[in-house]
Short mmCIF file of C-alpha atoms in Angstrom, two decimals:
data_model
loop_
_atom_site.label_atom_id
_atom_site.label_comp_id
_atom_site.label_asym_id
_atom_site.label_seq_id
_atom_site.Cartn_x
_atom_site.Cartn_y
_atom_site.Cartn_z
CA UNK A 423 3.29 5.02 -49.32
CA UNK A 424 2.11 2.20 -51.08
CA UNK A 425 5.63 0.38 -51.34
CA UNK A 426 6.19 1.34 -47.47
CA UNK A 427 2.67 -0.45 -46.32
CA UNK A 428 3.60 -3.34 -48.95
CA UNK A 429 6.88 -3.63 -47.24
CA UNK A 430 5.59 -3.96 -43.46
CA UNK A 431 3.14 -6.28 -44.94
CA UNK A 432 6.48 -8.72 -45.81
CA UNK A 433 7.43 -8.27 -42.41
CA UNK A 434 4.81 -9.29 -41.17
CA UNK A 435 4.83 -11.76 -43.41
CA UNK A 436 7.99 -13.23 -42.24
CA UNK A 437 7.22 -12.93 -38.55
CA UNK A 438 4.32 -14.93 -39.24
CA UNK A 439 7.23 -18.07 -40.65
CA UNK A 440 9.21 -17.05 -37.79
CA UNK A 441 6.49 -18.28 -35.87
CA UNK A 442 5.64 -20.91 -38.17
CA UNK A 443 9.16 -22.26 -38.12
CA UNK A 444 10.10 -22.21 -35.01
CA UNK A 445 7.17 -23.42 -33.49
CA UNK A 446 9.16 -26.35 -32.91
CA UNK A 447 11.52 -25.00 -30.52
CA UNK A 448 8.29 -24.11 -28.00
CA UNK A 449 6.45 -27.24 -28.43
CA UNK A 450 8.81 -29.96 -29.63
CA UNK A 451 9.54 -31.37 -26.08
CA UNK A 452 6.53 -30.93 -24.66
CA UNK A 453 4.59 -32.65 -28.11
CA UNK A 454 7.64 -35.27 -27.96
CA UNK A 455 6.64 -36.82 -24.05
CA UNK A 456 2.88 -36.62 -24.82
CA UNK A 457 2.52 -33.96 -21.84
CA UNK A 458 -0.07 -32.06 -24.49
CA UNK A 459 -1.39 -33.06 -28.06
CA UNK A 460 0.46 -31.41 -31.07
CA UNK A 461 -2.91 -28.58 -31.52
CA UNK A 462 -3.14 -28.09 -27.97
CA UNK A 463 0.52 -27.53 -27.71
CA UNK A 464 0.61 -24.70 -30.41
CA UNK A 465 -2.21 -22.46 -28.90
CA UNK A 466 -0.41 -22.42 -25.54
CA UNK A 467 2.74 -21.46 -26.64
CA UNK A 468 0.91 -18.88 -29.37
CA UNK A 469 -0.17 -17.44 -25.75
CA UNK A 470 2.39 -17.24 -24.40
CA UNK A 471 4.28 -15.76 -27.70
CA UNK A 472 1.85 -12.95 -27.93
CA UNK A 473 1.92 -11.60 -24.20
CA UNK A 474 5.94 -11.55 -24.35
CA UNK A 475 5.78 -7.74 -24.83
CA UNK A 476 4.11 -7.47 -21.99
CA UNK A 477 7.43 -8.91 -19.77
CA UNK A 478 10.72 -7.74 -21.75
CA UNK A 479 11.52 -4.47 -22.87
CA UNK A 480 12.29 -3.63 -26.19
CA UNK A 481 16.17 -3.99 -26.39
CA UNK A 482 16.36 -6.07 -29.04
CA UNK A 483 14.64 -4.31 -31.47
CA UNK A 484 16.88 -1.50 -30.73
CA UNK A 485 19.55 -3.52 -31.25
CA UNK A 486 18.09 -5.29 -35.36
CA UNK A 487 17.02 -1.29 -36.01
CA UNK A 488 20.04 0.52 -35.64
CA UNK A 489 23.38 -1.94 -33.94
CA UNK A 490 23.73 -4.49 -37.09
CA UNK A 491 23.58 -2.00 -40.07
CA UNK A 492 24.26 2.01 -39.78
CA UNK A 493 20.11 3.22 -39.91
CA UNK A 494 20.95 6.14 -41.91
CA UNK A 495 21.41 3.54 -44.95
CA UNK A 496 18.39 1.95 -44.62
CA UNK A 497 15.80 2.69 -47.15
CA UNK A 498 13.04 0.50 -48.49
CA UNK A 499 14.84 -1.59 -50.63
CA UNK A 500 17.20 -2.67 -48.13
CA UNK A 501 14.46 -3.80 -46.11
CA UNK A 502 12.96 -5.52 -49.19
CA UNK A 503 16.60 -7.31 -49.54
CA UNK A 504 16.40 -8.24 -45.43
CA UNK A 505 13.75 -9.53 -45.89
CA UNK A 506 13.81 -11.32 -49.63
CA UNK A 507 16.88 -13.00 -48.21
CA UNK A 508 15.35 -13.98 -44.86
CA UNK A 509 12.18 -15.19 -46.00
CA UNK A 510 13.79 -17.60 -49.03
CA UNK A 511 16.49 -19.50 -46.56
CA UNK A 512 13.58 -19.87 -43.62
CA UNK A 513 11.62 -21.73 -46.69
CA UNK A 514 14.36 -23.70 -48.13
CA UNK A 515 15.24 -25.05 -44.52
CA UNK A 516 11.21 -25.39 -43.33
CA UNK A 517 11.01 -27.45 -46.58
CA UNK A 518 13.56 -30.01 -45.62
CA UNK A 519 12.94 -29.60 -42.05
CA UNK A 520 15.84 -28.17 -40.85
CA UNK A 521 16.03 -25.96 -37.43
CA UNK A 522 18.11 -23.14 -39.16
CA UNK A 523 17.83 -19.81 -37.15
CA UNK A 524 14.93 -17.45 -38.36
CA UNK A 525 16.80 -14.44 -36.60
CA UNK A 526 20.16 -15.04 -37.91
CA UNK A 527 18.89 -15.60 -41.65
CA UNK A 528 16.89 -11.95 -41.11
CA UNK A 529 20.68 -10.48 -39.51
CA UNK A 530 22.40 -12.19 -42.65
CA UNK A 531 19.46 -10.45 -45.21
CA UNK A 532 20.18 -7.03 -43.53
CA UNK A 533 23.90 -7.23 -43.49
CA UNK A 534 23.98 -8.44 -47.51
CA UNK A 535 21.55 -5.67 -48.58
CA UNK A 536 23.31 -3.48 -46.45
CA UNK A 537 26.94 -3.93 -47.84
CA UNK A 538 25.43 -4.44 -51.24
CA UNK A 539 24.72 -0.54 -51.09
CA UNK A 540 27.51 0.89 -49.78
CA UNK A 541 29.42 -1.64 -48.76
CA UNK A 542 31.88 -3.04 -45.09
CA UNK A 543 31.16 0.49 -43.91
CA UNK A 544 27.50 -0.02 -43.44
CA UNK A 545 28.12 -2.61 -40.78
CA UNK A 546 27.68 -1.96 -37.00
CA UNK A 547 30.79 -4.18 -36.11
CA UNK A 548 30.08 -4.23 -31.79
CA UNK A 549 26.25 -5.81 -33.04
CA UNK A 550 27.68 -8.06 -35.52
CA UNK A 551 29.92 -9.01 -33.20
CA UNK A 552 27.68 -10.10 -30.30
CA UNK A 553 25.20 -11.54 -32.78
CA UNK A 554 27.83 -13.84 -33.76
CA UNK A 555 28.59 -14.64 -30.46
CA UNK A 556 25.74 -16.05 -29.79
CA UNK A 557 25.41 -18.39 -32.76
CA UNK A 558 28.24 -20.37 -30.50
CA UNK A 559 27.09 -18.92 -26.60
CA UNK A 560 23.77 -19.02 -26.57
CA UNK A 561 23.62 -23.54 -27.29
CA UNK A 562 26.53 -24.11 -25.18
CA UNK A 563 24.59 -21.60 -22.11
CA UNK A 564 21.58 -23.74 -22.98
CA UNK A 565 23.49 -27.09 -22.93
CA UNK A 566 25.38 -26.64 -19.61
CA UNK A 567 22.00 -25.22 -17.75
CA UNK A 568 19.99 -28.14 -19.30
CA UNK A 569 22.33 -30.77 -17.69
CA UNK A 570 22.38 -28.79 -14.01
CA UNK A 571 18.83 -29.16 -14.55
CA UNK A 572 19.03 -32.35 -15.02
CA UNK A 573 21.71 -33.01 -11.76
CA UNK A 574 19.18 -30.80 -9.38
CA UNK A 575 16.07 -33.40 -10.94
CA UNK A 576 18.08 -36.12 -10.01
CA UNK A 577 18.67 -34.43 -6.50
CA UNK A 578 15.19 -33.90 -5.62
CA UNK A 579 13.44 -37.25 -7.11
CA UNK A 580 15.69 -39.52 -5.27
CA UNK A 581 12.49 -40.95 -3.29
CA UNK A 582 10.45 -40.73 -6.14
CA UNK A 583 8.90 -43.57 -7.99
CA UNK A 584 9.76 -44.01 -11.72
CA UNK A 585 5.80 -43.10 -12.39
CA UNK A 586 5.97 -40.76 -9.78
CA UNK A 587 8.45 -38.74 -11.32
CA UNK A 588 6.45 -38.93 -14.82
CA UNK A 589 3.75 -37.29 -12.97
CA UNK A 590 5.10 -34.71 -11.12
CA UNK A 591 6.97 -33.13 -14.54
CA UNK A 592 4.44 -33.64 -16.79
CA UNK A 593 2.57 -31.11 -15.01
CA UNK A 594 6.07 -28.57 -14.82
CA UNK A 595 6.30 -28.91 -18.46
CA UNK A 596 3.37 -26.96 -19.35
CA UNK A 597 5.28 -24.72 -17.26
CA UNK A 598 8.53 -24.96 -18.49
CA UNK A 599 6.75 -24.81 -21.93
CA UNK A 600 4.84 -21.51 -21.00
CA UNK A 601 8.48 -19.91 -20.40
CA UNK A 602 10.30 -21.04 -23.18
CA UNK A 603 7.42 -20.00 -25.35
CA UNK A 604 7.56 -16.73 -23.55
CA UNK A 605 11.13 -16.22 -24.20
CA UNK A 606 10.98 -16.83 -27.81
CA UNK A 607 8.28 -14.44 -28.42
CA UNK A 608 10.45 -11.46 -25.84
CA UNK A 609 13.76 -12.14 -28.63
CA UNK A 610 12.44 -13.39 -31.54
CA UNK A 611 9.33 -10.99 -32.36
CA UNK A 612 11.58 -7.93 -31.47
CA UNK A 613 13.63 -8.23 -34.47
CA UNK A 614 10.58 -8.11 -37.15
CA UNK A 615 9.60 -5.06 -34.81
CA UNK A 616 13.16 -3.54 -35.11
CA UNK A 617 13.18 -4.08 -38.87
CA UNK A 618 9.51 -2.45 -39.26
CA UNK A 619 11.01 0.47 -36.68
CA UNK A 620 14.11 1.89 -38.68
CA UNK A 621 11.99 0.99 -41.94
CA UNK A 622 9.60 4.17 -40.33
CA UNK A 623 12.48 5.61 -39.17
CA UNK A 624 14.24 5.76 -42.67
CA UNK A 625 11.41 7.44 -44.44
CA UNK A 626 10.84 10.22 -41.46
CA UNK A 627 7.69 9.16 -39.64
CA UNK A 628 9.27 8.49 -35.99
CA UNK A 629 9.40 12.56 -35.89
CA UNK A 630 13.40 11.94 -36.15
CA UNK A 631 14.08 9.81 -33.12
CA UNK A 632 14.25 5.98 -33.63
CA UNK A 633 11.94 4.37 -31.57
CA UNK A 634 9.70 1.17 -31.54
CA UNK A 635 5.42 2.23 -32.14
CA UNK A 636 3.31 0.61 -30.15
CA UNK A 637 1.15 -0.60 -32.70
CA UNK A 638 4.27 -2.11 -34.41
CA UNK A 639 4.73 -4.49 -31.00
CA UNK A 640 1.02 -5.31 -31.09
CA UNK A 641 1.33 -6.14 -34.59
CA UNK A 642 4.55 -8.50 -34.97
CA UNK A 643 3.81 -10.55 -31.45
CA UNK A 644 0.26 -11.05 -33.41
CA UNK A 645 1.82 -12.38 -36.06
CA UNK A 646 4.47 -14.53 -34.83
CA UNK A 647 1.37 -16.23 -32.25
CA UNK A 648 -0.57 -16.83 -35.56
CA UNK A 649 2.39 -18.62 -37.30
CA UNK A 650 2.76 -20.58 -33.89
CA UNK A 651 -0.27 -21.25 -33.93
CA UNK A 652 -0.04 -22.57 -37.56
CA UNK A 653 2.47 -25.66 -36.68
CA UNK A 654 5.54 -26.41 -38.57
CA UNK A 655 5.36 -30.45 -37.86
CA UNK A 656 8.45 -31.57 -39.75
CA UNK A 657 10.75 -29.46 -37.66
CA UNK A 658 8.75 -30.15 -34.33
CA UNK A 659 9.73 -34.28 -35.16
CA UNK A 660 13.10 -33.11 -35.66
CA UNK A 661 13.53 -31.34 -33.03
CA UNK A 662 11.62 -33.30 -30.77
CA UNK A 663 12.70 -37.04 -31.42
CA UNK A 664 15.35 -37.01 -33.64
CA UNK A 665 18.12 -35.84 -31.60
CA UNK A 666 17.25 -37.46 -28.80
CA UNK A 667 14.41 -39.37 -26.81
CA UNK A 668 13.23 -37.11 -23.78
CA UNK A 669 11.09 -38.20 -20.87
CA UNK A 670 9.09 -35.41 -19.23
CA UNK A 671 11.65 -34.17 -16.46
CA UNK A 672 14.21 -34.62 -19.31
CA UNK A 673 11.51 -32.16 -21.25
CA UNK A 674 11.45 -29.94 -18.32
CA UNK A 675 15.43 -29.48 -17.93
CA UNK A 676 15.83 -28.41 -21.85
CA UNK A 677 12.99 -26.22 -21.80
CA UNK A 678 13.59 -24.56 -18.58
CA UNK A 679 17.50 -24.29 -19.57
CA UNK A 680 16.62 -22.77 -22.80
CA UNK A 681 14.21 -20.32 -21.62
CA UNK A 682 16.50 -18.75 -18.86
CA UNK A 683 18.97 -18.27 -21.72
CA UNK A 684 16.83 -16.86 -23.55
CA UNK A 685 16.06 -14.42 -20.75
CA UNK A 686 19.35 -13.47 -20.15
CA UNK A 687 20.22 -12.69 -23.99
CA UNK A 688 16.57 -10.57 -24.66
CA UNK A 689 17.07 -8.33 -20.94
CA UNK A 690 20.80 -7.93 -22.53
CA UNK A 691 19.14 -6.29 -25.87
CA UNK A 692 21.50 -9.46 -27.56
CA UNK A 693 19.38 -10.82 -30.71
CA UNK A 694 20.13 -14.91 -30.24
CA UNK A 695 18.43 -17.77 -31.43
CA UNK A 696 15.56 -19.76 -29.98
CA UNK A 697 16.71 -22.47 -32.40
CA UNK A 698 20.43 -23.13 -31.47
CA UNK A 699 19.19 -22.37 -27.64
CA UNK A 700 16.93 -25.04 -27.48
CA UNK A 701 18.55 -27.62 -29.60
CA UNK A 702 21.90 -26.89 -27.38
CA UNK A 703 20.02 -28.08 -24.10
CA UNK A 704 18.50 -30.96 -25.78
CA UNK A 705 21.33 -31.92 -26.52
CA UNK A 706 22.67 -31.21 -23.02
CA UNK A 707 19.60 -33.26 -21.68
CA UNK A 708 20.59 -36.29 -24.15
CA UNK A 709 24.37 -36.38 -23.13
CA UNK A 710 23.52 -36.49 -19.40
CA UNK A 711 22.16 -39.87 -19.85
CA UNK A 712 25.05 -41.21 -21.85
CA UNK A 713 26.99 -39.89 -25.00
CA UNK A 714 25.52 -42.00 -27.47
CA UNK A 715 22.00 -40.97 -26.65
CA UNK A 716 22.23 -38.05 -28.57
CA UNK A 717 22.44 -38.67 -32.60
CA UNK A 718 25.15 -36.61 -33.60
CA UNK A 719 24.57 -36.87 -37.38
CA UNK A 720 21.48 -35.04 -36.85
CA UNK A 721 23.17 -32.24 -34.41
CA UNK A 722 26.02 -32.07 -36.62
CA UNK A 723 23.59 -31.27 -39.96
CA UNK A 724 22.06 -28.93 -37.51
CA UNK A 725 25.29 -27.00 -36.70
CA UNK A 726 26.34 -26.46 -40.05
CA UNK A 727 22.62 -24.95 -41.10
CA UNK A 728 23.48 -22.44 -38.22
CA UNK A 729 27.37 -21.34 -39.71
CA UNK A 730 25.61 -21.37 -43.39
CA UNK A 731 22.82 -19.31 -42.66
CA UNK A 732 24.21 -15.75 -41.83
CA UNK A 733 25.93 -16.06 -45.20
CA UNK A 734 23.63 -17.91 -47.43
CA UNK A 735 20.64 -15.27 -46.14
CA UNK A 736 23.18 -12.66 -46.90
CA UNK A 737 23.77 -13.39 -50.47
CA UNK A 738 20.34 -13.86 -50.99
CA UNK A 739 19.48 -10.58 -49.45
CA UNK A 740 22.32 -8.64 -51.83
CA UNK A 741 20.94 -9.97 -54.52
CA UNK A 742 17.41 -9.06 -53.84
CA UNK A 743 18.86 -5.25 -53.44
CA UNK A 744 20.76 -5.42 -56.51
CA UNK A 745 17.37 -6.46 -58.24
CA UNK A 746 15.69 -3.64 -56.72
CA UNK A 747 18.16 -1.72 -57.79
CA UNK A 748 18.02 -2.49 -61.69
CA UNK A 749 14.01 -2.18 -61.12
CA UNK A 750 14.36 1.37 -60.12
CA UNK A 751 16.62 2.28 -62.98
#
């Protein structure tokens, strides 16, 4: 019992950096055009994190707790590998401020542990699958929504002043804001509560049918809002300036575009990244106004941190379970 609380307490843990990391990906556009002050932007979109339960079901944590590795291999120190690897790539890329994926380096933990016990045949191929899928969908859906955004902002502003366009989406963004923050907390929180599910699940206390506790939701979208809450600055000015200079509406178009994707994937149970999502319709937002707009030295580092993270979190994670493993004996 006392490894199995220990455990959750990791999970928790790393939903917390989750939150802490990719606090950017709420906040960075709406910090970025001044619409609210870095401390004020991180307690709305820790709001809006927390109540996410309250909107989406719980298909992706069905998906992390049984449709990436077979549950009946999970045991304890599998999780402890999942999450050893997870937790060590989200603070080698927080510490040099890159916008790696916090879900895909938890995916790439589970999968290493995973085949590090019994190996390729504890993989759930038709997860893996879609999870990888979205590493490439889920920035291009965000990119090509951000820039009809931008085309229908265009549209509707034609009378509009210069300032009087400022005005009116300053105000949307806390809007636009509010449901990208919303969306990250629906996909992103699920998969600590998916992990923490099949953990139970593994050592018999879901009374043999896998299912999600409602104290286990309470407890990882309180987490995740307290990392929020908690910043994560060096990715935020990454995120938020580096790749591009955004204006408010520009704000608006990337967050909005980014949070219907992010919709789409959690309602479709498909674990995806707030990270790529957001940084895909930033990009979208930058390459509307002209090509060169966008630095593509910075998106290209960003890329390859998304292809390097399933693996690198997955070797991580096998090794972890391999020094469990000597541990035990």
């Amino acid at each position: 019992m006392p490894v199995l609380v220990a455990l959750i307490g990791v999970a928790l843990l790393f939903d917390f950096l989750n939150g802490l990391h990719d606090a950017a990906n709420s906040i960075a556009t709406v910090v970025s055009t001044r619409v609210l002050k870095p401390h004020h932007a991180v307690i709305w979109a820790a709001f809006f994190n927390f109540i996410a339960f309250a909107v989406f079901g719980l298909h992706v944590a069905q998906t992390v707790g049984k449709g990436i590795v077979d549950a009946q291999v999970i045991d304890a120190q599998v999780i402890f590998g999942a999450l050893s690897g997870a937790i060590a790539w989200n603070i080698i890329t927080w510490r040099y401020g890159i916008p790696s994926s916090s879900s895909h380096a938890l995916i790439g933990g589970l999968l290493g542990a995973g085949i590090a016990k019994v190996g390729m045949s504890a993989v759930v191929w038709t997860g893996v699958r879609n999870t990888v899928a979205g590493i490439f969908v889920s920035p291009a859906v965000g990119l090509v929504l951000a820039l009809v955004l931008v085309l229908v902002v265009a549209w509707t502003s034609i009378k509009l002043t210069p300032m009087g366009v400022d005005k009116r989406y300053r105000k949307l963004q806390l809007i636009s804001a509010a449901m990208y923050s919303l969306g990250h907390g629906g996909n992103d929180a699920q998969k600590t509560m998916g992990i923490i599910a099949v953990l139970l699940y593994s050592q018999g206390l879901l009374g043999g049918e896998f299912h999600v506790p409602f104290w286990v939701v309470l407890a990882c979208q309180a987490a995740m809002a307290l990392g929020t809450m908690s910043g994560g600055w060096k990715i935020v000015h990454t995120m938020g300036s580096k790749i591009t200079r955004l204006t408010p509406a520009q704000g608006f178009c990337a967050e909005t575009g980014g949070a219907i994707t992010l919709f789409m994937a959690t309602m479709g149970g498909i674990p995806v990244s707030s990270t790529h999502t957001i940084t895909g319709a930033i990009v979208g937002v930058g390459s509307a106004r002209r090509l060169s707009a966008v630095r593509w030295n910075i998106a290209s580092r960003i890329v390859i941190a998304w292809v390097v993270t399933l693996p690198a979190a997955g070797l991580i994670g096998a090794g972890a379970y391999e020094l469990t493993r000597l541990f035990a004996h």
